[in-house]
Coordinates of N, CA, C and O in Angstrom, one line a residue:
M1 N 0.9 -1.2 0.0 CA 0.0 0.0 0.0 C 0.9 1.2 0.0 O 1.9 1.3 0.7
D2 N 0.5 2.3 -0.7 CA 1.2 3.5 -0.7 C 0.4 4.6 0.0 O -0.8 4.3 0.4
L3 N 0.9 5.7 0.2 CA 0.3 6.8 1.0 C -1.0 7.2 0.3 O -2.0 7.5 1.0
S4 N -1.0 7.3 -1.0 CA -2.2 7.8 -1.8 C -3.4 6.8 -1.6 O -4.5 7.2 -1.3
E5 N -3.0 5.5 -1.7 CA -4.1 4.5 -1.4 C -4.6 4.5 0.0 O -5.8 4.5 0.2
F6 N -3.7 4.7 1.0 CA -4.1 4.8 2.4 C -5.1 5.9 2.6 O -6.1 5.7 3.2
H7 N -4.8 7.1 2.0 CA -5.7 8.2 2.2 C -7.0 8.1 1.4 O -8.0 8.8 1.7
S8 N -7.1 7.1 0.5 CA -8.4 6.9 -0.3 C -9.4 6.1 0.6 O -10.6 6.1 0.2
W9 N -8.9 5.5 1.6 CA -9.8 4.6 2.4 C -10.6 5.5 3.4 O -10.2 6.6 3.8
S10 N -11.6 4.9 4.0 CA -12.4 5.5 5.0 C -11.6 5.6 6.3 O -10.6 4.9 6.5
L11 N -12.0 6.5 7.2 CA -11.3 6.7 8.5 C -11.2 5.3 9.2 O -10.2 5.0 9.8
E12 N -12.3 4.6 9.2 CA -12.3 3.3 10.0 C -11.3 2.3 9.4 O -10.7 1.6 10.1
D13 N -11.3 2.3 8.1 CA -10.3 1.3 7.4 C -8.9 1.8 7.6 O -8.0 0.9 7.8
R14 N -8.6 3.1 7.6 CA -7.2 3.5 7.8 C -6.8 3.2 9.2 O -5.7 2.7 9.5
A15 N -7.7 3.5 10.2 CA -7.4 3.2 11.6 C -7.2 1.7 11.8 O -6.2 1.3 12.5
A16 N -8.0 0.9 11.2 CA -7.8 -0.6 11.4 C -6.5 -1.1 10.8 O -5.8 -1.9 11.4
A17 N -6.1 -0.6 9.6 CA -4.9 -1.0 9.0 C -3.7 -0.5 9.9 O -2.7 -1.3 10.0
V18 N -3.7 0.7 10.4 CA -2.6 1.1 11.3 C -2.5 0.3 12.5 O -1.4 -0.1 12.9
R19 N -3.6 0.0 13.2 CA -3.6 -0.8 14.4 C -3.1 -2.2 14.1 O -2.4 -2.9 14.9
K20 N -3.5 -2.8 12.9 CA -3.2 -4.2 12.6 C -1.8 -4.3 12.1 O -1.1 -5.3 12.5
R21 N -1.3 -3.5 11.2 CA -0.1 -3.7 10.5 C 1.0 -2.7 10.9 O 2.1 -2.8 10.5
G22 N 0.6 -1.6 11.5 CA 1.6 -0.5 11.8 C 2.5 -0.9 13.0 O 2.1 -1.7 13.9
T23 N 3.6 -0.3 13.1 CA 4.6 -0.4 14.2 C 4.4 0.9 15.1 O 4.7 2.0 14.6
F24 N 4.0 0.7 16.3 CA 3.8 1.8 17.2 C 5.1 2.4 17.6 O 6.0 1.7 17.9
L25 N 5.2 3.8 17.5 CA 6.4 4.5 17.8 C 6.3 5.4 19.0 O 7.3 5.6 19.7
G26 N 5.2 5.9 19.3 CA 5.1 6.8 20.5 C 3.8 7.6 20.5 O 3.0 7.5 19.5
T27 N 3.7 8.5 21.5 CA 2.5 9.4 21.6 C 2.9 10.8 21.8 O 4.0 11.0 22.3
A28 N 2.0 11.7 21.6 CA 2.1 13.1 21.9 C 0.7 13.6 22.1 O -0.3 13.1 21.6
A29 N 0.6 14.7 22.9 CA -0.7 15.3 23.2 C -0.7 16.7 22.6 O 0.3 17.4 22.7
Q30 N -1.8 17.1 22.0 CA -1.9 18.4 21.4 C -3.4 18.8 21.3 O -4.2 17.9 20.8
D31 N -3.8 20.0 21.7 CA -5.1 20.5 21.4 C -6.2 19.6 22.0 O -7.3 19.4 21.3
G32 N -6.0 18.9 23.1 CA -7.0 18.0 23.7 C -7.1 16.6 23.1 O -7.9 15.8 23.5
Y33 N -6.2 16.3 22.1 CA -6.2 15.0 21.5 C -4.9 14.3 21.9 O -3.9 14.9 22.1
T34 N -4.9 13.0 21.9 CA -3.7 12.1 22.0 C -3.4 11.6 20.6 O -4.3 11.1 20.0
H35 N -2.2 11.9 20.2 CA -1.7 11.5 18.9 C -0.8 10.2 19.1 O 0.1 10.3 19.8
A36 N -1.2 9.2 18.4 CA -0.3 8.0 18.4 C 0.4 7.9 17.1 O -0.3 7.9 16.0
L37 N 1.7 7.7 17.1 CA 2.5 7.6 15.9 C 2.8 6.2 15.6 O 3.3 5.4 16.5
Y38 N 2.7 5.8 14.3 CA 3.0 4.5 13.8 C 3.8 4.6 12.5 O 3.7 5.7 11.8
H39 N 4.5 3.6 12.2 CA 5.2 3.4 10.9 C 4.5 2.3 10.2 O 4.2 1.2 10.7
L40 N 4.1 2.5 8.9 CA 3.4 1.6 8.1 C 3.8 1.7 6.6 O 3.6 2.7 6.0
D41 N 4.3 0.6 6.1 CA 4.6 0.5 4.7 C 5.4 1.7 4.1 O 5.0 2.2 3.0
G42 N 6.4 2.2 4.8 CA 7.2 3.2 4.2 C 6.7 4.6 4.5 O 7.3 5.6 3.9
F43 N 5.7 4.8 5.3 CA 5.3 6.1 5.7 C 4.9 6.1 7.2 O 4.8 5.1 7.8
F44 N 4.7 7.3 7.7 CA 4.3 7.4 9.1 C 2.8 7.7 9.1 O 2.2 8.2 8.2
C45 N 2.1 7.3 10.2 CA 0.7 7.6 10.4 C 0.5 8.1 11.8 O 1.1 7.6 12.8
E46 N -0.5 9.0 12.0 CA -0.9 9.5 13.3 C -2.4 9.1 13.4 O -3.2 9.3 12.5
L47 N -2.7 8.5 14.5 CA -4.1 8.3 14.9 C -4.4 9.4 16.0 O -3.7 9.4 17.0
W48 N -5.4 10.2 15.7 CA -5.8 11.2 16.7 C -7.0 10.7 17.5 O -8.1 10.5 17.0
Y49 N -6.7 10.5 18.8 CA -7.7 10.0 19.7 C -8.3 11.1 20.6 O -7.6 11.9 21.2
C50 N -9.6 11.2 20.6 CA -10.3 12.1 21.5 C -10.7 11.5 22.8 O -11.6 10.6 22.8
P51 N -10.1 11.9 23.9 CA -10.5 11.2 25.2 C -11.9 11.5 25.7 O -12.5 10.7 26.4
V52 N -12.5 12.6 25.2 CA -13.8 13.0 25.6 C -14.8 12.0 25.0 O -15.7 11.5 25.7
S53 N -14.7 11.7 23.7 CA -15.7 10.8 23.1 C -15.2 9.4 22.9 O -15.9 8.5 22.5
S54 N -13.9 9.1 23.3 CA -13.3 7.8 23.2 C -13.3 7.3 21.7 O -13.5 6.1 21.5
E55 N -13.1 8.2 20.8 CA -13.1 7.9 19.4 C -11.8 8.4 18.7 O -11.2 9.4 19.1
I56 N -11.5 7.7 17.6 CA -10.4 8.1 16.7 C -11.0 9.1 15.8 O -12.0 8.8 15.1
K57 N -10.5 10.3 15.7 CA -11.1 11.4 14.9 C -10.3 11.6 13.6 O -10.9 12.2 12.7
L58 N -9.1 11.1 13.5 CA -8.3 11.4 12.3 C -7.2 10.3 12.2 O -6.7 9.8 13.2
A59 N -7.0 9.8 11.0 CA -5.9 8.9 10.7 C -5.2 9.5 9.5 O -5.7 9.5 8.4
L60 N -4.0 10.0 9.8 CA -3.3 10.8 8.8 C -2.0 10.1 8.5 O -1.2 9.9 9.4
G61 N -1.7 9.9 7.2 CA -0.4 9.3 6.8 C 0.4 10.5 6.3 O -0.1 11.4 5.7
F62 N 1.8 10.3 6.4 CA 2.6 11.4 6.0 C 4.1 10.9 5.8 O 4.4 9.9 6.4
T63 N 4.8 11.6 5.0 CA 6.3 11.3 4.8 C 7.1 12.5 5.2 O 8.4 12.3 5.3
D64 N 6.6 13.6 5.5 CA 7.3 14.8 5.9 C 7.9 14.6 7.3 O 7.2 14.6 8.3
S65 N 9.2 14.6 7.4 CA 9.9 14.3 8.7 C 9.6 15.5 9.7 O 9.8 15.3 10.9
R66 N 9.3 16.6 9.2 CA 9.0 17.8 10.1 C 7.8 17.4 11.0 O 7.7 18.0 12.1
M67 N 6.9 16.6 10.6 CA 5.7 16.2 11.4 C 6.1 15.3 12.5 O 5.3 15.0 13.4
L68 N 7.3 14.8 12.6 CA 7.8 13.9 13.7 C 8.2 14.7 14.9 O 8.4 14.2 16.0
E69 N 8.4 16.0 14.7 CA 8.9 16.9 15.8 C 8.3 16.6 17.2 O 9.0 16.5 18.2
P70 N 6.9 16.6 17.3 CA 6.3 16.4 18.6 C 6.8 15.1 19.3 O 6.6 14.9 20.5
Y71 N 7.3 14.1 18.6 CA 7.6 12.8 19.1 C 9.0 12.6 19.4 O 9.4 11.7 20.2
L72 N 9.9 13.4 18.9 CA 11.3 13.1 18.9 C 11.9 13.0 20.3 O 12.8 12.2 20.5
K73 N 11.5 13.8 21.2 CA 12.1 13.8 22.5 C 11.8 12.5 23.3 O 12.5 12.1 24.2
D74 N 10.8 11.7 22.9 CA 10.4 10.5 23.6 C 10.6 9.2 22.8 O 10.4 8.2 23.4
I75 N 11.1 9.3 21.6 CA 11.4 8.1 20.8 C 12.8 7.6 20.9 O 13.7 8.4 20.8
E76 N 13.0 6.4 21.2 CA 14.3 5.8 21.3 C 14.4 4.7 20.2 O 13.6 3.7 20.3
L77 N 15.2 4.9 19.2 CA 15.3 3.9 18.1 C 16.4 2.9 18.5 O 17.5 3.3 19.0
P78 N 16.2 1.7 18.2 CA 17.3 0.7 18.5 C 18.4 0.8 17.6 O 18.3 1.3 16.4
Y79 N 19.6 0.4 18.1 CA 20.8 0.4 17.2 C 20.8 -0.9 16.5 O 20.5 -1.9 17.0
F80 N 21.3 -0.8 15.2 CA 21.4 -2.0 14.4 C 22.8 -2.4 14.1 O 23.6 -1.6 14.0

């Protein structure tokens, strides 16, 4: 799957694919949401979780490394 295909799916299908096949990398909080960061098929994904409604409100895929900024202080990558 590529990023374009991922974004063509419904929110529910994107969230399910990320949870099933993605590699969890970390979380960040912003604007009342918890953002969970995953890596999936060569791109990164954020799932935006709303604690008030207990729902995922956004499943966003991206390749722009600038969007990783909120997570960098908490992510530890293994040495290979």
